[in-house]
mmCIF file of C-alpha atoms in Angstrom:
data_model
loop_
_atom_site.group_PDB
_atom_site.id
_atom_site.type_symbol
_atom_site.label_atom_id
_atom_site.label_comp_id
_atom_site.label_asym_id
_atom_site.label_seq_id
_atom_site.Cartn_x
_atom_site.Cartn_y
_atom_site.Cartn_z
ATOM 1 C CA UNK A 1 -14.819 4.828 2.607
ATOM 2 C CA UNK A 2 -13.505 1.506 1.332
ATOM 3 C CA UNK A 3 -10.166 0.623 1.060
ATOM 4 C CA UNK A 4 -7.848 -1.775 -0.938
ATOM 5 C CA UNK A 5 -4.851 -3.045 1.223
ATOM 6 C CA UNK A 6 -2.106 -4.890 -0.419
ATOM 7 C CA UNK A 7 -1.464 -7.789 1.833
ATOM 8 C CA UNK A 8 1.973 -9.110 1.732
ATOM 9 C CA UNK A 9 1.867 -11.393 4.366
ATOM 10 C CA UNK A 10 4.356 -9.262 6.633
ATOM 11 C CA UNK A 11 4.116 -7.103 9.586
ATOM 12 C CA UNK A 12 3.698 -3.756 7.655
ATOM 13 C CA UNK A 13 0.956 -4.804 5.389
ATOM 14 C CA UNK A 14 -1.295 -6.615 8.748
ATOM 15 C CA UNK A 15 -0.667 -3.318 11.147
ATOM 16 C CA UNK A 16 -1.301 -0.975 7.663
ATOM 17 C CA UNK A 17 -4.935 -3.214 7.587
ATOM 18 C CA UNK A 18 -5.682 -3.401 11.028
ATOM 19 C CA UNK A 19 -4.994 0.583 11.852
ATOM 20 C CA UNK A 20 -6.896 0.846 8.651
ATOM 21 C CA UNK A 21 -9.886 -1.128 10.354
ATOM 22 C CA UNK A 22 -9.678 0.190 14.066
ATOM 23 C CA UNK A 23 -10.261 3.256 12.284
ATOM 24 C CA UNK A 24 -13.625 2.783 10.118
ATOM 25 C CA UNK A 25 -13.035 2.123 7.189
ATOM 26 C CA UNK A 26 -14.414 -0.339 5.080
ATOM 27 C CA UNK A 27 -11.231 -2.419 4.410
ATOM 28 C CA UNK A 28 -10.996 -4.797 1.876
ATOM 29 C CA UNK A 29 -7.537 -7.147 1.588
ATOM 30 C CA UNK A 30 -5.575 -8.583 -1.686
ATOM 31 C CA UNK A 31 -2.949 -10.667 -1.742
ATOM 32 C CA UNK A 32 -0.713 -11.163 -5.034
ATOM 33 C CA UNK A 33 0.571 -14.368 -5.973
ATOM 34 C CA UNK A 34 3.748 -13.650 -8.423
ATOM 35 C CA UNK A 35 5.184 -17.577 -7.978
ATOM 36 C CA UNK A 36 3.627 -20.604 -7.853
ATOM 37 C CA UNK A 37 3.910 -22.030 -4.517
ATOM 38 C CA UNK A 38 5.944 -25.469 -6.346
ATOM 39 C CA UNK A 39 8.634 -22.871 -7.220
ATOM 40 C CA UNK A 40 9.395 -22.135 -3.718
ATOM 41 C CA UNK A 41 9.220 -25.972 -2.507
ATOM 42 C CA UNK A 42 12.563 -26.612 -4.042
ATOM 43 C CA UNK A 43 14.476 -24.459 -2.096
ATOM 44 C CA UNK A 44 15.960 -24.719 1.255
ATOM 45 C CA UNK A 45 14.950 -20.686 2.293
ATOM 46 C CA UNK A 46 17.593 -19.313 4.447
ATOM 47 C CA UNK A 47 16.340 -15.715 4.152
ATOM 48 C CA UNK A 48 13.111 -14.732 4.142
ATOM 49 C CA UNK A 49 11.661 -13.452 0.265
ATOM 50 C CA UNK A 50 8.655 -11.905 -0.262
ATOM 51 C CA UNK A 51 5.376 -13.756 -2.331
ATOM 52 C CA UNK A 52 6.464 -17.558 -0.115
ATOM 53 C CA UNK A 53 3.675 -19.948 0.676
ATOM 54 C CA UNK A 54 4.375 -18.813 4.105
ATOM 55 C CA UNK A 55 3.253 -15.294 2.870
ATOM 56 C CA UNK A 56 0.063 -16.334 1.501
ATOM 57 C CA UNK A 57 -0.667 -18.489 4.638
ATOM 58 C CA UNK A 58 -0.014 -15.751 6.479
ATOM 59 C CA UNK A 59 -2.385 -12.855 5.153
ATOM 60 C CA UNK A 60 -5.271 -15.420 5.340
ATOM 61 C CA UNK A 61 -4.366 -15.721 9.094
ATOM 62 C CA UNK A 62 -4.214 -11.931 9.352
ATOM 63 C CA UNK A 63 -7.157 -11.130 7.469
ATOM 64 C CA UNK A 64 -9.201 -13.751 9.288
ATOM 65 C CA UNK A 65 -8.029 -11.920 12.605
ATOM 66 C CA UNK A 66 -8.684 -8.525 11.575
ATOM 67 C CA UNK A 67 -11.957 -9.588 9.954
ATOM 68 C CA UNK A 68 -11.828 -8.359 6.704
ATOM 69 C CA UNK A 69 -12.639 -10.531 3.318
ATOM 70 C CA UNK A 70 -9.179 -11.166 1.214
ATOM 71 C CA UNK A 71 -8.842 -12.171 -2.322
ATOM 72 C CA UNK A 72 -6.067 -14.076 -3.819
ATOM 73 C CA UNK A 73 -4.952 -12.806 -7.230
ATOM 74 C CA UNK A 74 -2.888 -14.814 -9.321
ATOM 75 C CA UNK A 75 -0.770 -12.625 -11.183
ATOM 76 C CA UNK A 76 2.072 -15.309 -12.417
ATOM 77 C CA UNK A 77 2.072 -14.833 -15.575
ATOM 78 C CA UNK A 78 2.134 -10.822 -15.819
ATOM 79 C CA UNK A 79 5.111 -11.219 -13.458
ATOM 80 C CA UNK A 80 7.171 -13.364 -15.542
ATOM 81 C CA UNK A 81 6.589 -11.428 -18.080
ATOM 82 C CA UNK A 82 6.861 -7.877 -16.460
ATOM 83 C CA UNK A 83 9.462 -8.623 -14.123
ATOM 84 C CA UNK A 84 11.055 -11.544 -14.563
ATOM 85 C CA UNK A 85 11.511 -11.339 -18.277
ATOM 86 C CA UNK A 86 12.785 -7.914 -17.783
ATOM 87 C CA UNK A 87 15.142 -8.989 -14.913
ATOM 88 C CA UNK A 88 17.060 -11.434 -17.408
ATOM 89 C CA UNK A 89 16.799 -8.901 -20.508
ATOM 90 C CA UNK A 90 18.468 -6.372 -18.283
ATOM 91 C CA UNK A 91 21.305 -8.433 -17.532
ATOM 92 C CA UNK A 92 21.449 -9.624 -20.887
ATOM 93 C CA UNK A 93 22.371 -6.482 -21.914
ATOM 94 C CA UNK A 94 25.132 -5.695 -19.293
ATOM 95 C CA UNK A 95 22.855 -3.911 -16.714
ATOM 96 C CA UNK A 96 21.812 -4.335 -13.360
ATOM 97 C CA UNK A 97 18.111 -4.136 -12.886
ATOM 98 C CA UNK A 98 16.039 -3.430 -9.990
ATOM 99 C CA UNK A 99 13.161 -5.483 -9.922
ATOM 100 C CA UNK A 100 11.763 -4.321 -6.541
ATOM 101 C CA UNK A 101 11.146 -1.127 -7.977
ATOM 102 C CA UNK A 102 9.822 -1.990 -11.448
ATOM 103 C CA UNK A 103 7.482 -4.443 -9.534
ATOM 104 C CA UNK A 104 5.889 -1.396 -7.623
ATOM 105 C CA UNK A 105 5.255 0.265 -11.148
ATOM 106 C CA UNK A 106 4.135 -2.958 -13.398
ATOM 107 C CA UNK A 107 2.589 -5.036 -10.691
ATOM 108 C CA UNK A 108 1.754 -3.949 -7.194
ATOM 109 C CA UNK A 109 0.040 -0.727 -7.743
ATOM 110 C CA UNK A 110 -0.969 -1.074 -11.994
ATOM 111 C CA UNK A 111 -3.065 -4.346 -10.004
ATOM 112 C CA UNK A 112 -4.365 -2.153 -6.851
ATOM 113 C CA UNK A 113 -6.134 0.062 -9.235
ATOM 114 C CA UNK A 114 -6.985 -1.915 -11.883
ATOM 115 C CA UNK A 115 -8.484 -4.484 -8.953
ATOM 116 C CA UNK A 116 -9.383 -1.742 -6.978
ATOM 117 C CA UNK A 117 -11.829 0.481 -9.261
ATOM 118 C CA UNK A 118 -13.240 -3.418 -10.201
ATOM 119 C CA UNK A 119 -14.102 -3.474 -6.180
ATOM 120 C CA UNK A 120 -15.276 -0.029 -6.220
ATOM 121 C CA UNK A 121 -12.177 0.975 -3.446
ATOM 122 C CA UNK A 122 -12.350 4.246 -2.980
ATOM 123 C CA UNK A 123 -8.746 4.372 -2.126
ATOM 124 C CA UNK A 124 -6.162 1.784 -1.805
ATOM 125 C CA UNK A 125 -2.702 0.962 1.042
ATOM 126 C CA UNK A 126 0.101 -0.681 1.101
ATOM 127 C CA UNK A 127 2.894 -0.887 3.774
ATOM 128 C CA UNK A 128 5.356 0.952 2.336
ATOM 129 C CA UNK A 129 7.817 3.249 5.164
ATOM 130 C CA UNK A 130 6.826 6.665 3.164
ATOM 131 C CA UNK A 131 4.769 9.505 4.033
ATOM 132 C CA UNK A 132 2.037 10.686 1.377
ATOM 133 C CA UNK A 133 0.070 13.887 1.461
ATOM 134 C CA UNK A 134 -2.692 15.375 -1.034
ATOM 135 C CA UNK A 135 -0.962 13.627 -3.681
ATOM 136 C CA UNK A 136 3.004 14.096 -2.640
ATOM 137 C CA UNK A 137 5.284 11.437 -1.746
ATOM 138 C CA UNK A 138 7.610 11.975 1.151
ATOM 139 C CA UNK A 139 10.582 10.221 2.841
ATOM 140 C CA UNK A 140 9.851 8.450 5.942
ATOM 141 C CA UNK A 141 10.247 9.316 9.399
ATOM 142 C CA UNK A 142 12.394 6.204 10.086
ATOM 143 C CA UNK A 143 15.358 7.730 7.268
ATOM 144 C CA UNK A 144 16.836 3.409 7.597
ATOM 145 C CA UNK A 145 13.283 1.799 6.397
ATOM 146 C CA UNK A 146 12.640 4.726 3.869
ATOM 147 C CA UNK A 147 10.867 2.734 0.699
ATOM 148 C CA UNK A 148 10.256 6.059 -1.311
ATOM 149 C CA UNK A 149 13.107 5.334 -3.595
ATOM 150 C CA UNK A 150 11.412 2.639 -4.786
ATOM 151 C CA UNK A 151 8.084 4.435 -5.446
ATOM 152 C CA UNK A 152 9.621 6.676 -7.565
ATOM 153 C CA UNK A 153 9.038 4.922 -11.344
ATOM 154 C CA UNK A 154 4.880 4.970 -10.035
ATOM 155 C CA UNK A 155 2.565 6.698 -12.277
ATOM 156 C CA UNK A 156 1.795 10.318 -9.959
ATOM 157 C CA UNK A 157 -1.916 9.753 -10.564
ATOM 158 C CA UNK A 158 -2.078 6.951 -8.434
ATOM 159 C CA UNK A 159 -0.478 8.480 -5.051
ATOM 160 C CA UNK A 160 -4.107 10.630 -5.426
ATOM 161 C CA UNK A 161 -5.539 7.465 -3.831
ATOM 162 C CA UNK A 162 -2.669 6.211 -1.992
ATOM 163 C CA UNK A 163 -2.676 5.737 2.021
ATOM 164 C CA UNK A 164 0.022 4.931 3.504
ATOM 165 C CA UNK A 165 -0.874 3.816 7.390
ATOM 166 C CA UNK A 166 2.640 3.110 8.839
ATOM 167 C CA UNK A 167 5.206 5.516 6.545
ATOM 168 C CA UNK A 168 5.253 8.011 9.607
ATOM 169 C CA UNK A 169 5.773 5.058 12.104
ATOM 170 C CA UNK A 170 9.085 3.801 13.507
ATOM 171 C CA UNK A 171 9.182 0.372 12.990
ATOM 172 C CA UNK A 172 9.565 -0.918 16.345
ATOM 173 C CA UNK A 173 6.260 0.474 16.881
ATOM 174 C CA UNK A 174 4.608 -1.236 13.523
ATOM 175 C CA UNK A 175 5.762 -4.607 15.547
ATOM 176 C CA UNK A 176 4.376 -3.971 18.876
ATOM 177 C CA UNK A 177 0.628 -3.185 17.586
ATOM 178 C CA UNK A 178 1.097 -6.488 16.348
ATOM 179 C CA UNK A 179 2.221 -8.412 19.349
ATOM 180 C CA UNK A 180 -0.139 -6.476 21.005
ATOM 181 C CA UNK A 181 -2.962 -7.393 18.827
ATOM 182 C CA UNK A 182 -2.165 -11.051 18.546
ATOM 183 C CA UNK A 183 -1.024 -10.452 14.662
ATOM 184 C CA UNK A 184 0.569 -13.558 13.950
ATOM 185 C CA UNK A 185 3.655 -11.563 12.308
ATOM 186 C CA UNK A 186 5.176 -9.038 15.025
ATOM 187 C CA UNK A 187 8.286 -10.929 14.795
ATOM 188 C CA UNK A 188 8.620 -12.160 11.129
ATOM 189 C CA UNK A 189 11.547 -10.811 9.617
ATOM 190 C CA UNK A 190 11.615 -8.232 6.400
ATOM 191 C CA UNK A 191 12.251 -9.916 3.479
ATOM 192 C CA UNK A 192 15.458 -9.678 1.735
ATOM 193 C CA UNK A 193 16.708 -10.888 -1.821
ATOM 194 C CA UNK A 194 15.100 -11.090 -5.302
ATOM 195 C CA UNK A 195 11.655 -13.173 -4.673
ATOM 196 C CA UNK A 196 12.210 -15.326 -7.683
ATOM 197 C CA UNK A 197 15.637 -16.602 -6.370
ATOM 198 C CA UNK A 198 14.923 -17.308 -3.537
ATOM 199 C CA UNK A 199 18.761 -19.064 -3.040
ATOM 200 C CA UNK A 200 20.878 -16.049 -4.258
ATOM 201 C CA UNK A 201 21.971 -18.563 -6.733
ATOM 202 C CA UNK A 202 22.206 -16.203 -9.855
ATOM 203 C CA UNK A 203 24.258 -18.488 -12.166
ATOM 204 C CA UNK A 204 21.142 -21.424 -11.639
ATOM 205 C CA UNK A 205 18.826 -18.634 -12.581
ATOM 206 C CA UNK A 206 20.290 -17.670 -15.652
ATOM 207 C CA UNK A 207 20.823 -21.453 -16.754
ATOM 208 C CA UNK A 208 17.470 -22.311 -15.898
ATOM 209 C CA UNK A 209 16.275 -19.709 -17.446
ATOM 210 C CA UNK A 210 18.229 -20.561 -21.103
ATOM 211 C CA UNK A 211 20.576 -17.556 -20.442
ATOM 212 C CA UNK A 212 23.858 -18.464 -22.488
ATOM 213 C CA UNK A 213 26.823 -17.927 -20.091
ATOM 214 C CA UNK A 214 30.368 -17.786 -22.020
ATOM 215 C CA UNK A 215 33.765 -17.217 -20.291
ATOM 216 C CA UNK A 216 35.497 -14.365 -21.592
ATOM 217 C CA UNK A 217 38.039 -11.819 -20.660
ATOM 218 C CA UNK A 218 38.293 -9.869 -17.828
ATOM 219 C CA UNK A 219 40.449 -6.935 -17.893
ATOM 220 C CA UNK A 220 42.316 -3.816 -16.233
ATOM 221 C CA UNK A 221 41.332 -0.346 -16.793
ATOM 222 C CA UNK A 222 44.326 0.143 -19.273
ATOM 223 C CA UNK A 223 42.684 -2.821 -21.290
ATOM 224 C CA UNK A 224 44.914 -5.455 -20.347
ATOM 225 C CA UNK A 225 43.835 -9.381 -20.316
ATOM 226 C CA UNK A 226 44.029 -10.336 -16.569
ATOM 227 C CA UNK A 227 42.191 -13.587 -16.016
ATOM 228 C CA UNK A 228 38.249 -14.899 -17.972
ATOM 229 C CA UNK A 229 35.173 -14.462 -15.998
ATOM 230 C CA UNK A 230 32.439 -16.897 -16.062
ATOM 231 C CA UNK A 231 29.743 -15.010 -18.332
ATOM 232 C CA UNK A 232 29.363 -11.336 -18.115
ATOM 233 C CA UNK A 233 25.773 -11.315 -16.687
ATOM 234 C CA UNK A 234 27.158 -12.902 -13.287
ATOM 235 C CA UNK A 235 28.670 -9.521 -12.900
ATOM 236 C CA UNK A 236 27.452 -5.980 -11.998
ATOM 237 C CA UNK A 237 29.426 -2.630 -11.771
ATOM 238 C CA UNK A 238 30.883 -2.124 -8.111
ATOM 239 C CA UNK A 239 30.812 -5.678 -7.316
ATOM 240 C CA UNK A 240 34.316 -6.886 -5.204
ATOM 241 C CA UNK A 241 33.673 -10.381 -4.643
ATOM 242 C CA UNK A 242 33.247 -13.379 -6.775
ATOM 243 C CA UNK A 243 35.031 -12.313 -9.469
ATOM 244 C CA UNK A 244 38.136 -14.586 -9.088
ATOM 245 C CA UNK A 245 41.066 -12.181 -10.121
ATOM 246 C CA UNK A 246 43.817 -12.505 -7.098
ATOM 247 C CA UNK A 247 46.000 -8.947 -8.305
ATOM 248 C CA UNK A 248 47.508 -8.268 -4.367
ATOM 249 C CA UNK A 249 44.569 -5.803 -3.706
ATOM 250 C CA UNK A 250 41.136 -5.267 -4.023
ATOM 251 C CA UNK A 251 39.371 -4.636 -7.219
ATOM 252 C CA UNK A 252 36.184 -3.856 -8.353
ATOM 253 C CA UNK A 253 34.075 -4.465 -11.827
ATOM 254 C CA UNK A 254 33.559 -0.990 -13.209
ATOM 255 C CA UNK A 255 32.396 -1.852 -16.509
ATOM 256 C CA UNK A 256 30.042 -4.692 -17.926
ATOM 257 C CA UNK A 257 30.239 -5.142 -22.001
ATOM 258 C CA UNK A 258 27.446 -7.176 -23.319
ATOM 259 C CA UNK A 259 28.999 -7.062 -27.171
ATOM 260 C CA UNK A 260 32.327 -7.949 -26.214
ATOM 261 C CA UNK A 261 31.597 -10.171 -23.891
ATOM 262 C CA UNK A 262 34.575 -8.546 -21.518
ATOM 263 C CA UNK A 263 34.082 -7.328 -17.826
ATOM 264 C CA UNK A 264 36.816 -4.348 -16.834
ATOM 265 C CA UNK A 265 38.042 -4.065 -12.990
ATOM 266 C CA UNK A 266 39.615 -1.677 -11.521
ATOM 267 C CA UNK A 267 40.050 0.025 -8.240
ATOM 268 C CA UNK A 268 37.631 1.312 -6.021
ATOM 269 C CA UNK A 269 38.568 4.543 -6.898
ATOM 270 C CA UNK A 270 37.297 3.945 -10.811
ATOM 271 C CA UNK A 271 33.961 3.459 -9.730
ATOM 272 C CA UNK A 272 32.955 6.818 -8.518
ATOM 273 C CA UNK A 273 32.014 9.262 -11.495
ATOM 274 C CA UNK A 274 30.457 13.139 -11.266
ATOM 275 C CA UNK A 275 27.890 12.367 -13.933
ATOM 276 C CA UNK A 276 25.362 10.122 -15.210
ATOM 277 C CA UNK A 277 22.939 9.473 -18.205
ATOM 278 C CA UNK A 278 19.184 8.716 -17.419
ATOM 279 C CA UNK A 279 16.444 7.027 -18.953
ATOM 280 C CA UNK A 280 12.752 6.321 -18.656
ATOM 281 C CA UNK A 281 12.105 8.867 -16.191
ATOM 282 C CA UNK A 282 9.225 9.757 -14.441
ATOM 283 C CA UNK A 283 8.868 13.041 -13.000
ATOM 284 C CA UNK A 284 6.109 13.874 -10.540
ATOM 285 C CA UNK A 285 6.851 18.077 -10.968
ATOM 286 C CA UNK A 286 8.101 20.211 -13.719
ATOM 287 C CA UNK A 287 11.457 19.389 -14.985
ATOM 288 C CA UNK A 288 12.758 22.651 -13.703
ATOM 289 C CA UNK A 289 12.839 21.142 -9.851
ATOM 290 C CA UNK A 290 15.649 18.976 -10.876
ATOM 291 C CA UNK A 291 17.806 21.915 -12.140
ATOM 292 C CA UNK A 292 18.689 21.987 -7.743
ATOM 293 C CA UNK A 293 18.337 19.365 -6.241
ATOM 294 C CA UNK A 294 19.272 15.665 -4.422
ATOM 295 C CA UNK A 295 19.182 12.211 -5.771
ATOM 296 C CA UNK A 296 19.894 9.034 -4.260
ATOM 297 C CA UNK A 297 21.926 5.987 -6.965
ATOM 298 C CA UNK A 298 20.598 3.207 -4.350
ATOM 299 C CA UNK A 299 18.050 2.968 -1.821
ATOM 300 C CA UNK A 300 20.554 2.946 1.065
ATOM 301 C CA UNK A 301 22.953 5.494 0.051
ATOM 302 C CA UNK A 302 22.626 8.990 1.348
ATOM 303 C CA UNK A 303 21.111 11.860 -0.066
ATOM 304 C CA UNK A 304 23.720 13.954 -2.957
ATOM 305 C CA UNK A 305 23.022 17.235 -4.445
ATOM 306 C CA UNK A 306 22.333 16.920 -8.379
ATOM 307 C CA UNK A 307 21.446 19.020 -10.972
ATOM 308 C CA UNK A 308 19.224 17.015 -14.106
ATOM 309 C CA UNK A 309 19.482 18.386 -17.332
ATOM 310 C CA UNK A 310 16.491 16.803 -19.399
ATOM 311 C CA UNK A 311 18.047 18.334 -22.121
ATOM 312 C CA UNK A 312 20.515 16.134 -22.414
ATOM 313 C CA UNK A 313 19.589 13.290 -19.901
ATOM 314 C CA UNK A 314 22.457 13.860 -17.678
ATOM 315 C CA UNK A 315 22.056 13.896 -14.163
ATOM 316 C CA UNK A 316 25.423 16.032 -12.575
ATOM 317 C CA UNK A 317 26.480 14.939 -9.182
ATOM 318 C CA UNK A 318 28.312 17.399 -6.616
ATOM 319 C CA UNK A 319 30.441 15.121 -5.391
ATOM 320 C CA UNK A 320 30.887 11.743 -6.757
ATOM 321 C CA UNK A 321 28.933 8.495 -6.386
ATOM 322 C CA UNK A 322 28.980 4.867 -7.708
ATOM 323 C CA UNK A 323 26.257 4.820 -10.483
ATOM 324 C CA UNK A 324 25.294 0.920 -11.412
ATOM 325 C CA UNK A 325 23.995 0.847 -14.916
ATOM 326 C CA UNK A 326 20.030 -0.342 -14.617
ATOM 327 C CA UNK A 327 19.690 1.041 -10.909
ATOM 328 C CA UNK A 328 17.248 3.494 -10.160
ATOM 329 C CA UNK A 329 17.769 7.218 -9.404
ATOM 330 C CA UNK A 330 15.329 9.002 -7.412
ATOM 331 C CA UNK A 331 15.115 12.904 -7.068
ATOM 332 C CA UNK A 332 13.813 14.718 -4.077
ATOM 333 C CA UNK A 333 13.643 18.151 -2.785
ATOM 334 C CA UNK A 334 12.966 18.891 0.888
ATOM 335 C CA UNK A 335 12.334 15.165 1.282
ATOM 336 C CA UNK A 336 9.878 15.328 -0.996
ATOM 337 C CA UNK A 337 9.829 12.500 -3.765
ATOM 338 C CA UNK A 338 10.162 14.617 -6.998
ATOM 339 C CA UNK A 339 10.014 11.305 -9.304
ATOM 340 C CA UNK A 340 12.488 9.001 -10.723
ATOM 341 C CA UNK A 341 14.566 7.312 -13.542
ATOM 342 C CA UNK A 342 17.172 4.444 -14.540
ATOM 343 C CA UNK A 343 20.698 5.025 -14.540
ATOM 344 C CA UNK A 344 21.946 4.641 -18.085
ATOM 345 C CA UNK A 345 25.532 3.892 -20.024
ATOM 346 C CA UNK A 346 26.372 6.106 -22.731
ATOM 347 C CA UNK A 347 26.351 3.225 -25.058
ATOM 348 C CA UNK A 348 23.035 2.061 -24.234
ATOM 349 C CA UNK A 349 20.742 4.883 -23.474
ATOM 350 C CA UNK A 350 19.086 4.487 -26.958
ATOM 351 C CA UNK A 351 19.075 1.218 -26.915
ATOM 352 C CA UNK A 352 17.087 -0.423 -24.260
#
């Protein structure tokens, strides 16, 4: 049977292909190239980011070790345009994307099939922490390096021919086949950060990137003019610092407006709500699974119980959470990925 394996350059991706291999299959690698390597030269990288130099560098190493073939796809442009583009329009209009997961959905896996049925891959792999069986998605063993939440905007088709090597695997373990098996990457650290800024720097981004940032007004929750902000796209709902408002005690931004150009703070306490609109959702069952079940609002926060009316498009928390505009919700039952959406604002649900 051959297989496609997404090669990152990391530890998961090399154990995911050499377990793969050890095993007999016919194993085929791919690595994506979303930046130009130029892009990263610039930058003095304090934290490692996914799609470096180093990365490429790296799964040529690896591949060479394992001894399987790897191809080098350059898929620039449909990431700036996919993912990159989206990243800024989504800010634009007073949300807070998550690019990791729409990357999954537009990138990584549309390119594993489209590349793999060009190779003839029977299946493909990545290293993803999830468990998938005959077709269902499931939350890892290791509950801290879960990555199902951000599976859940992929197309259900395509888990049909998903493997997923080390999602039952602690990852302690994923390092140690490496050391042991002289993979170059046992100890490289997990990336962290949005690839494409590779600094954190989100105001450079934005300029760069001809985003038009204009002070305006930041205010209470009672609509009151307490201090200007520095262009509402530098801010996201439930963010404490950097905002620059010295009130005695800590406050939070609880509301982005795009048309006003106004950011509202508030205190912790104004962040939490019971309910929350959702868009572009993508549901691996029937809708009727969501009527009783749990969600997660970020890919580190614990499981709540929900009910989704599709109705409507208003998911119903049972106790309250901090729902960021633009993040993604995913829905699962029994630990089972049920599928997945955005987290909307009332105002813009028809919009975007």
């Amino acid at each position: 049977m051959k297989v496609l394996v997404a090669m990152s350059g990391g530890v998961d991706s090399a154990v995911s292909a050499f377990l793969l291999k050890k095993a007999g299959y016919d194993v085929v690698g791919i690595h994506f190239k979303m930046e130009d390597d130029l892009f990263f030269s610039k930058y003095d990288l304090k934290k490692k980011v996914c799609c470096s130099p180093d990365d490429t560098m790296d799964a040529l190493k690896i591949s060479k070790k394992i001894g399987i073939p790897l191809d080098v796809v350059d898929l620039k442009k449909e990431f700036r345009e996919r993912i990159i583009q989206a990243f800024l329009d989504g800010y634009k209009a007073g949300i807070t994307p998550n690019p990791c997961a729409w990357c999954n959905k537009k990138m990584k896996f549309w390119a594993l099939e489209v590349f793999g049925d060009k190779m003839g891959s029977d299946r493909w792999a990545t290293g993803h922490y999830a468990i998938v069986k005959a077709g269902k998605v499931f939350m890892a063993n290791e509950i801290k390096k879960d990555q199902s939440y951000f599976l859940s905007l992929v197309e259900k088709k395509l888990f049909d021919r998903l493997i997923l090597p080390v999602g039952e695997m602690q990852k302690a373990d994923v390092r140690q086949i490496a050391i042991k098996n002289d993979l170059i990457v046992g100890a490289k650290p997990d990336s962290q950060d949005v690839c494409f800024i590779p600094d954190g720097d989100l105001g450079n981004f934005f300029r760069s990137n001809g985003v038009d940032l204009r002070a305006g007004p930041v205010m209470d929750v009672d609509g009151k003019v307490i201090g200007q902000h520095e262009g509402y796209q530098m801010y996201a709902v439930g963010q404490r610092k950097g905002i620059g408002i010295a009130t005695g005690e800590k406050v939070y931004v609880v509301d982005v407006d795009p048309l006003k150009n106004t950011i509202k703070v508030g205190k912790k306490s104004d962040l939490f709500k019971n309910h929350s609109y959702v868009k572009d959702l993508n549901l691996f069952v029937d809708k009727s699974y969501l009527l009783d079940c749990e969600c997660k609002v970020r890919s580190t926060s614990p499981l709540v119980k929900c009910s989704f009316d599709p109705e409507t498009a208003i998911v119903h928390f049972y106790e309250p959470v901090v729902p960021v505009p633009g993040q993604i919700i995913a829905f699962y039952k029994d630990k089972e990925l049920l599928g997945g959406g955005v987290l909307a604002k009332t105002d813009i649900l028809n919009s975007l």
